[in-house]
Short mmCIF file of C-alpha atoms in Angstrom, two decimals:
data_model
loop_
_atom_site.label_atom_id
_atom_site.label_comp_id
_atom_site.label_asym_id
_atom_site.label_seq_id
_atom_site.Cartn_x
_atom_site.Cartn_y
_atom_site.Cartn_z
CA ALA A 20 47.75 17.07 13.52
CA GLY A 21 50.62 19.42 12.68
CA ILE A 22 51.34 17.67 9.36
CA LYS A 23 52.17 19.58 6.18
CA ASN A 24 50.02 18.86 3.15
CA GLU A 25 53.10 18.02 1.05
CA ASP A 26 53.92 15.26 3.54
CA ILE A 27 50.71 13.40 2.68
CA TYR A 28 51.40 10.71 0.09
CA ALA A 29 48.22 8.64 0.20
CA ALA A 30 44.56 9.58 0.40
CA VAL A 31 41.34 7.57 0.24
CA PHE A 32 38.08 9.15 -0.91
CA THR A 33 34.54 7.92 -0.62
CA GLY A 34 31.22 9.51 -1.51
CA ASN A 35 28.28 9.08 -3.81
CA THR A 36 28.91 8.18 -7.44
CA THR A 37 28.39 11.72 -8.75
CA MET A 38 30.80 13.27 -6.23
CA LEU A 39 33.51 10.74 -7.07
CA HIS A 40 32.99 11.44 -10.78
CA PHE A 41 33.53 15.15 -10.07
CA LEU A 42 36.72 14.34 -8.16
CA LEU A 43 38.06 12.22 -11.04
CA GLY A 44 37.02 14.75 -13.68
CA LEU A 45 34.60 12.32 -15.35
CA GLU A 46 31.42 13.18 -17.25
CA THR A 47 28.26 12.92 -15.14
CA GLU A 48 25.53 13.50 -17.75
CA SER A 49 24.67 9.80 -18.12
CA ILE A 50 24.05 9.47 -14.37
CA ALA A 51 21.13 11.90 -14.52
CA VAL A 52 19.08 10.21 -17.27
CA SER A 53 17.71 6.69 -17.71
CA PRO A 54 19.21 4.09 -17.72
CA PHE A 55 21.54 5.93 -15.26
CA ILE A 56 24.93 4.59 -16.38
CA PRO A 57 28.05 5.96 -14.62
CA VAL A 58 31.40 6.09 -16.38
CA THR A 59 32.85 3.77 -13.73
CA THR A 60 32.01 2.26 -10.36
CA ARG A 61 35.31 0.48 -9.85
CA LEU A 62 38.05 1.29 -7.37
CA ASN A 63 40.27 3.95 -8.95
CA ILE A 64 43.87 4.85 -8.15
CA PHE A 65 45.13 8.18 -9.44
CA LYS A 66 48.18 10.39 -9.16
CA SER A 67 47.39 13.43 -7.05
CA GLY A 68 49.24 15.74 -9.45
CA LEU A 69 46.98 14.97 -12.43
CA SER A 70 45.68 17.99 -14.31
CA GLY A 71 42.36 19.20 -12.93
CA MET A 72 42.79 17.52 -9.56
CA SER A 73 42.38 19.74 -6.52
CA VAL A 74 43.75 17.31 -3.93
CA ASP A 75 46.05 19.26 -1.63
CA MET A 76 48.77 16.68 -0.98
CA ASN A 77 52.20 15.76 -2.29
CA LYS A 78 52.19 15.91 -6.09
CA ASN A 79 53.84 12.49 -6.21
CA GLY A 80 51.26 10.90 -3.91
CA ALA A 81 48.38 8.64 -4.87
CA GLY A 82 44.66 8.92 -4.27
CA VAL A 83 42.14 6.08 -4.20
CA THR A 84 38.38 6.32 -4.71
CA PHE A 85 36.16 3.67 -3.16
CA PRO A 86 34.25 1.44 -5.57
CA GLY A 87 30.50 1.82 -5.93
CA VAL A 88 27.68 -0.35 -7.22
CA SER A 89 25.60 1.83 -9.53
CA ALA A 90 24.73 5.45 -10.32
CA TYR A 91 22.85 5.78 -7.02
CA ILE A 92 24.69 3.33 -4.77
CA GLY A 93 28.12 4.86 -4.40
CA GLY A 94 31.42 4.35 -2.65
CA ASP A 95 30.02 5.77 0.59
CA THR A 96 27.53 2.90 0.80
CA VAL A 97 30.22 0.31 0.05
CA ALA A 98 32.42 1.90 2.72
CA ALA A 99 29.55 1.71 5.22
CA VAL A 100 28.99 -1.98 4.41
CA LEU A 101 32.71 -2.54 4.95
CA SER A 102 32.94 -0.79 8.32
CA SER A 103 29.70 -2.30 9.65
CA GLY A 104 30.97 -5.81 8.91
CA MET A 105 27.60 -6.90 7.53
CA TYR A 106 29.30 -8.46 4.49
CA GLY A 107 30.67 -11.23 6.74
CA ARG A 108 27.67 -11.77 9.02
CA GLU A 109 26.00 -15.13 9.46
CA GLY A 110 22.65 -13.49 10.14
CA THR A 111 20.91 -11.04 7.83
CA ALA A 112 21.58 -7.33 8.41
CA LEU A 113 19.93 -4.19 7.08
CA LEU A 114 21.93 -0.97 6.54
CA ILE A 115 20.07 2.32 6.06
CA ASP A 116 21.69 5.66 5.30
CA ILE A 117 18.93 8.28 5.35
CA GLY A 118 19.35 11.55 3.45
CA THR A 119 17.96 13.18 0.31
CA ASN A 120 18.54 9.76 -1.19
CA GLY A 121 18.09 6.84 1.16
CA GLU A 122 20.59 4.07 0.44
CA ILE A 123 19.50 0.68 1.76
CA VAL A 124 21.48 -2.58 1.79
CA LEU A 125 20.15 -5.96 2.92
CA GLY A 126 22.05 -9.20 3.22
CA ASP A 127 24.84 -11.23 4.81
CA LYS A 128 27.95 -13.16 3.83
CA ASN A 129 25.93 -15.12 1.26
CA GLY A 130 24.94 -12.06 -0.76
CA MET A 131 23.55 -8.54 -0.55
CA PHE A 132 20.90 -6.44 -2.29
CA ALA A 133 20.81 -2.65 -2.43
CA CYS A 134 18.48 0.12 -3.56
CA SER A 135 18.27 3.89 -3.44
CA THR A 136 15.07 5.79 -2.70
CA ALA A 137 14.43 9.43 -3.59
CA ALA A 138 13.33 10.41 -0.08
CA GLY A 139 13.69 14.13 -0.73
CA PRO A 140 15.35 16.67 1.54
CA ALA A 141 12.82 16.75 4.41
CA PHE A 142 15.13 14.76 6.71
CA GLU A 143 17.76 17.46 6.21
CA GLY A 144 15.39 20.32 7.01
CA ALA A 145 14.77 21.45 3.42
CA ASN A 146 11.27 22.13 2.05
CA ILE A 147 10.12 22.45 5.67
CA LYS A 148 8.60 25.82 6.72
CA ASN A 149 11.05 26.38 9.59
CA GLY A 150 13.44 23.59 8.66
CA VAL A 151 17.18 23.89 9.22
CA GLY A 152 20.11 21.50 9.10
CA GLY A 153 21.77 20.10 12.19
CA VAL A 154 23.05 23.52 13.26
CA ARG A 155 23.34 25.20 16.64
CA GLY A 156 19.86 26.10 17.84
CA ALA A 157 18.07 23.49 15.74
CA ILE A 158 15.28 21.71 17.63
CA ASP A 159 16.40 18.08 17.70
CA THR A 160 14.02 16.43 20.19
CA VAL A 161 10.42 17.09 21.21
CA GLY A 162 8.69 15.73 24.31
CA PRO A 163 5.09 14.57 24.75
CA GLY A 164 2.05 16.84 24.92
CA PRO A 165 0.52 18.93 26.19
CA ALA A 166 3.81 20.73 27.00
CA PHE A 167 5.79 19.49 23.94
CA LYS A 168 9.05 20.50 25.60
CA TYR A 169 11.97 20.53 23.20
CA THR A 170 15.76 20.58 23.17
CA THR A 171 18.06 22.35 20.76
CA ILE A 172 21.52 21.55 19.49
CA GLY A 173 24.03 23.29 21.75
CA ASN A 174 21.21 24.31 24.13
CA ALA A 175 20.99 27.52 22.12
CA SER A 176 17.92 29.66 21.41
CA PRO A 177 15.71 27.86 18.86
CA VAL A 178 16.29 28.87 15.23
CA GLY A 179 14.31 26.13 13.45
CA ILE A 180 13.73 22.39 13.41
CA CYS A 181 16.04 19.77 11.94
CA GLY A 182 15.12 16.33 10.59
CA SER A 183 15.33 14.41 13.86
CA GLY A 184 13.28 17.11 15.60
CA LEU A 185 10.62 16.96 12.87
CA ILE A 186 10.30 13.17 13.22
CA ASP A 187 10.05 13.59 17.00
CA ALA A 188 7.47 16.37 16.79
CA VAL A 189 5.23 14.48 14.37
CA ALA A 190 5.43 11.33 16.51
CA ARG A 191 4.37 13.33 19.58
CA LEU A 192 1.50 14.96 17.66
CA ILE A 193 0.32 11.51 16.55
CA ASP A 194 0.46 10.32 20.17
CA ALA A 195 -1.66 13.29 21.21
CA GLY A 196 -4.22 12.65 18.46
CA ILE A 197 -3.48 16.02 16.84
CA ILE A 198 -2.35 14.26 13.65
CA ASP A 199 -4.46 11.33 12.45
CA GLU A 200 -3.30 8.25 10.54
CA THR A 201 -3.73 10.03 7.20
CA GLY A 202 -1.42 12.85 8.31
CA ARG A 203 -4.18 15.43 8.70
CA LEU A 204 -3.78 18.09 11.37
CA ALA A 205 -6.79 18.60 13.64
CA ASP A 206 -9.19 21.30 12.45
CA GLU A 207 -10.58 24.19 14.52
CA GLU A 208 -13.58 22.22 15.78
CA GLU A 209 -11.42 19.27 16.84
CA ALA A 210 -8.83 21.56 18.43
CA ALA A 211 -11.35 22.72 21.04
CA GLY A 212 -11.49 19.19 22.42
CA PHE A 213 -7.76 19.05 23.25
CA GLY A 214 -7.81 21.72 25.94
CA ARG A 215 -6.73 25.33 25.91
CA ASN A 216 -2.96 24.69 25.85
CA ILE A 217 -3.18 22.75 22.61
CA GLU A 218 -6.07 24.69 21.10
CA LYS A 219 -4.05 27.92 21.12
CA ARG A 220 -1.18 26.16 19.33
CA LEU A 221 -3.37 25.13 16.38
CA ALA A 222 -3.89 27.96 13.92
CA VAL A 223 -4.29 28.81 10.26
CA ILE A 224 -1.23 30.77 9.08
CA ASP A 225 -0.96 31.97 5.48
CA GLY A 226 -3.98 29.83 4.65
CA THR A 227 -2.37 26.63 5.98
CA ARG A 228 -3.31 24.58 9.02
CA THR A 229 -0.38 24.88 11.43
CA PHE A 230 0.85 23.68 14.83
CA ILE A 231 2.89 26.27 16.74
CA LEU A 232 5.76 24.43 18.38
CA VAL A 233 7.64 27.53 19.60
CA PRO A 234 5.77 30.83 20.11
CA GLU A 235 7.64 33.97 19.10
CA GLY A 236 10.09 35.06 21.81
CA GLU A 237 10.04 31.78 23.73
CA ASN A 238 13.54 30.88 24.93
CA GLY A 239 14.94 33.68 22.79
CA ALA A 240 13.33 32.59 19.52
CA SER A 241 13.31 35.49 17.04
CA GLY A 242 10.07 34.22 15.50
CA GLN A 243 7.60 31.41 15.99
CA ILE A 244 8.60 27.93 14.84
CA VAL A 245 5.75 25.93 13.36
CA ILE A 246 4.89 22.62 11.74
CA THR A 247 2.52 23.04 8.82
CA GLN A 248 0.25 20.60 7.05
CA LYS A 249 2.65 20.78 4.09
CA ASP A 250 5.58 19.88 6.36
CA ILE A 251 3.71 16.76 7.48
CA ARG A 252 3.06 15.80 3.84
CA GLU A 253 6.76 16.26 3.03
CA LEU A 254 7.65 13.94 5.89
CA GLN A 255 5.05 11.39 4.76
CA ASN A 256 6.55 11.35 1.26
CA ALA A 257 10.07 10.92 2.61
CA LYS A 258 9.32 8.21 5.16
CA ALA A 259 7.11 6.31 2.69
CA ALA A 260 10.01 6.13 0.22
CA ILE A 261 12.38 4.68 2.83
CA ALA A 262 9.81 2.23 4.21
CA ALA A 263 8.80 1.05 0.72
CA GLY A 264 12.45 0.58 -0.24
CA ILE A 265 13.02 -1.62 2.81
CA GLU A 266 9.93 -3.72 2.05
CA THR A 267 10.91 -4.10 -1.61
CA LEU A 268 14.45 -5.29 -0.80
CA ILE A 269 13.09 -7.82 1.67
CA GLU A 270 10.66 -9.13 -0.94
CA VAL A 271 13.28 -9.30 -3.71
CA SER A 272 15.72 -11.13 -1.43
CA GLY A 273 13.13 -13.72 -0.45
CA LYS A 274 13.65 -12.93 3.22
CA THR A 275 11.26 -11.71 5.91
CA GLY A 276 11.50 -8.87 8.39
CA GLY A 277 11.66 -11.42 11.18
CA SER A 278 14.86 -12.88 9.70
CA VAL A 279 16.75 -9.56 9.96
CA ALA A 280 18.97 -9.82 13.02
CA LYS A 281 20.53 -6.34 12.96
CA VAL A 282 19.53 -2.93 11.57
CA TYR A 283 22.35 -0.40 11.12
CA LEU A 284 21.48 3.31 10.90
CA ALA A 285 24.31 5.20 9.21
CA GLY A 286 25.05 8.90 8.86
CA GLY A 287 24.38 11.95 11.00
CA PHE A 288 20.59 11.72 10.78
CA GLY A 289 20.58 8.03 11.63
CA SER A 290 22.80 8.65 14.65
CA ASN A 291 20.61 11.42 16.08
CA ILE A 292 17.10 10.19 15.36
CA LYS A 293 15.04 8.92 18.29
CA VAL A 294 14.29 5.29 17.41
CA GLU A 295 10.87 5.22 19.06
CA SER A 296 9.79 8.19 16.92
CA ALA A 297 11.09 6.55 13.74
CA LEU A 298 9.05 3.46 14.60
CA LYS A 299 5.98 5.50 15.54
CA THR A 300 5.91 7.40 12.24
CA GLY A 301 6.60 4.29 10.17
CA LEU A 302 9.99 5.46 8.93
CA LEU A 303 11.38 2.20 10.32
CA PRO A 304 9.36 -1.03 10.45
CA ARG A 305 7.98 -2.24 13.77
CA TRP A 306 9.80 -5.56 13.48
CA ALA A 307 13.12 -3.65 13.72
CA GLU A 308 12.50 -2.70 17.35
CA GLY A 309 15.28 -3.94 19.60
CA ARG A 310 17.59 -4.68 16.67
CA ILE A 311 18.67 -1.14 15.74
CA GLU A 312 22.23 0.16 16.11
CA ALA A 313 23.42 3.65 15.13
CA VAL A 314 26.84 3.36 13.45
CA GLY A 315 27.55 7.06 12.88
CA ASN A 316 29.78 8.05 9.99
CA ALA A 317 30.11 4.51 8.67
CA ALA A 318 31.33 5.75 5.29
CA GLY A 319 34.17 7.70 6.91
CA ALA A 320 35.07 4.69 9.06
CA GLY A 321 35.21 2.50 5.94
CA ALA A 322 37.46 5.00 4.18
CA ALA A 323 39.80 4.95 7.18
CA GLU A 324 39.95 1.15 7.04
CA GLY A 325 40.82 1.36 3.34
CA LEU A 326 43.55 3.92 4.04
CA LEU A 327 45.14 1.72 6.69
CA SER A 328 44.93 -1.61 4.89
CA ALA A 329 45.37 -2.66 1.26
CA ASP A 330 43.54 -5.87 2.12
CA MET A 331 40.49 -3.86 3.18
CA LEU A 332 40.61 -1.91 -0.08
CA ASP A 333 40.65 -5.19 -1.98
CA LEU A 334 37.74 -6.39 0.12
CA ALA A 335 35.84 -3.17 -0.68
CA GLY A 336 36.31 -3.92 -4.38
CA ASN A 337 34.83 -7.39 -3.89
CA ILE A 338 31.93 -5.99 -1.86
CA GLY A 339 31.09 -3.53 -4.63
CA LYS A 340 30.97 -6.35 -7.17
CA SER A 341 28.92 -8.66 -4.96
CA ILE A 342 26.00 -6.31 -4.21
CA ARG A 343 22.99 -6.75 -6.47
CA TYR A 344 21.37 -3.42 -7.31
CA VAL A 345 17.57 -3.20 -7.42
CA GLU A 346 16.19 -0.32 -9.52
CA LEU A 347 13.00 0.80 -7.80
CA SER A 348 11.72 3.22 -10.43
CA ALA A 349 10.79 0.36 -12.74
CA ARG A 350 8.90 -1.66 -10.12
CA ALA A 351 5.11 -1.38 -9.81
CA ASP A 352 5.24 -3.11 -6.42
CA PHE A 353 7.48 -0.33 -5.06
CA ALA A 354 4.91 2.27 -6.10
CA GLU A 355 2.17 0.29 -4.34
CA LYS A 356 4.25 -0.05 -1.18
CA TYR A 357 5.05 3.67 -1.31
CA VAL A 358 1.34 4.58 -1.31
CA ASP A 359 0.60 2.12 1.52
CA ASN A 360 3.38 3.61 3.65
CA MET A 361 2.09 7.18 3.37
CA PHE A 362 -0.15 6.48 6.36
CA PHE A 363 1.04 6.76 9.97
#
């Protein structure tokens, strides 16, 4: 924008509770162990020139951190609730931000509930054999069999598969009957019944049952890109955590899935995921079909609203205080729902 850093006098920051603690120079040890107590979750205003701060702006300026709710529901979630407008809705809304932790908020103007699920890093491409982040060349969509045509980010040569591509690929493999409801890949005997094109894609590599999505050299790929049985299990664990968190919040709130009028998907993954694949794999509940809206970087949008309006910052503070946090790790019903949602 052609603006010098020393000409910036106000800055608003949002992020998860741990990141905001790092920014403020606060101890984070208590966040990592039960009962997971942060030093603060309130809205904080600080002078940018404080010792230890690394905010590159005018030393006489002020910074503001968004308020959070708990150790695992941070300012980014509150900012997303603010920008989505769900805090003022007449009808019930569900906000889902899917990442290594999946933050979920359910409610309306009469009150909101929130939880955080340890989904793991599968949606971000980690712990996946050929997983990558949302980088150039990452496979992001996969078409139906038997061709399983794919697209890559930037239309570049394929380098791996990102979270949205993995969800898509697994959904297409379920459609084709190559993955059953338990998540098991077809064995050698079953593979023969799918026809030659699919049979040659199913192999045992390094002792693991594997589906070859991209053969070596195809479209400039430097090596083959595969989906292993372990990759499928990683996805099952991740999607089961999100699905069980949604079901638990609905139960705790006394609502039903049918009463949810709008489902907001926040963040980069939520914006790029193919909804039909998320429904097919059980990442999102079937009742959400037709009610889903991708809201992109909702946390960033909320921070912008707070930067432009003191009233919105005040409102964010009230939102943070009004959300009831539900700790899932202590709930036996969450564990039961998690196991039930492992199936496709």
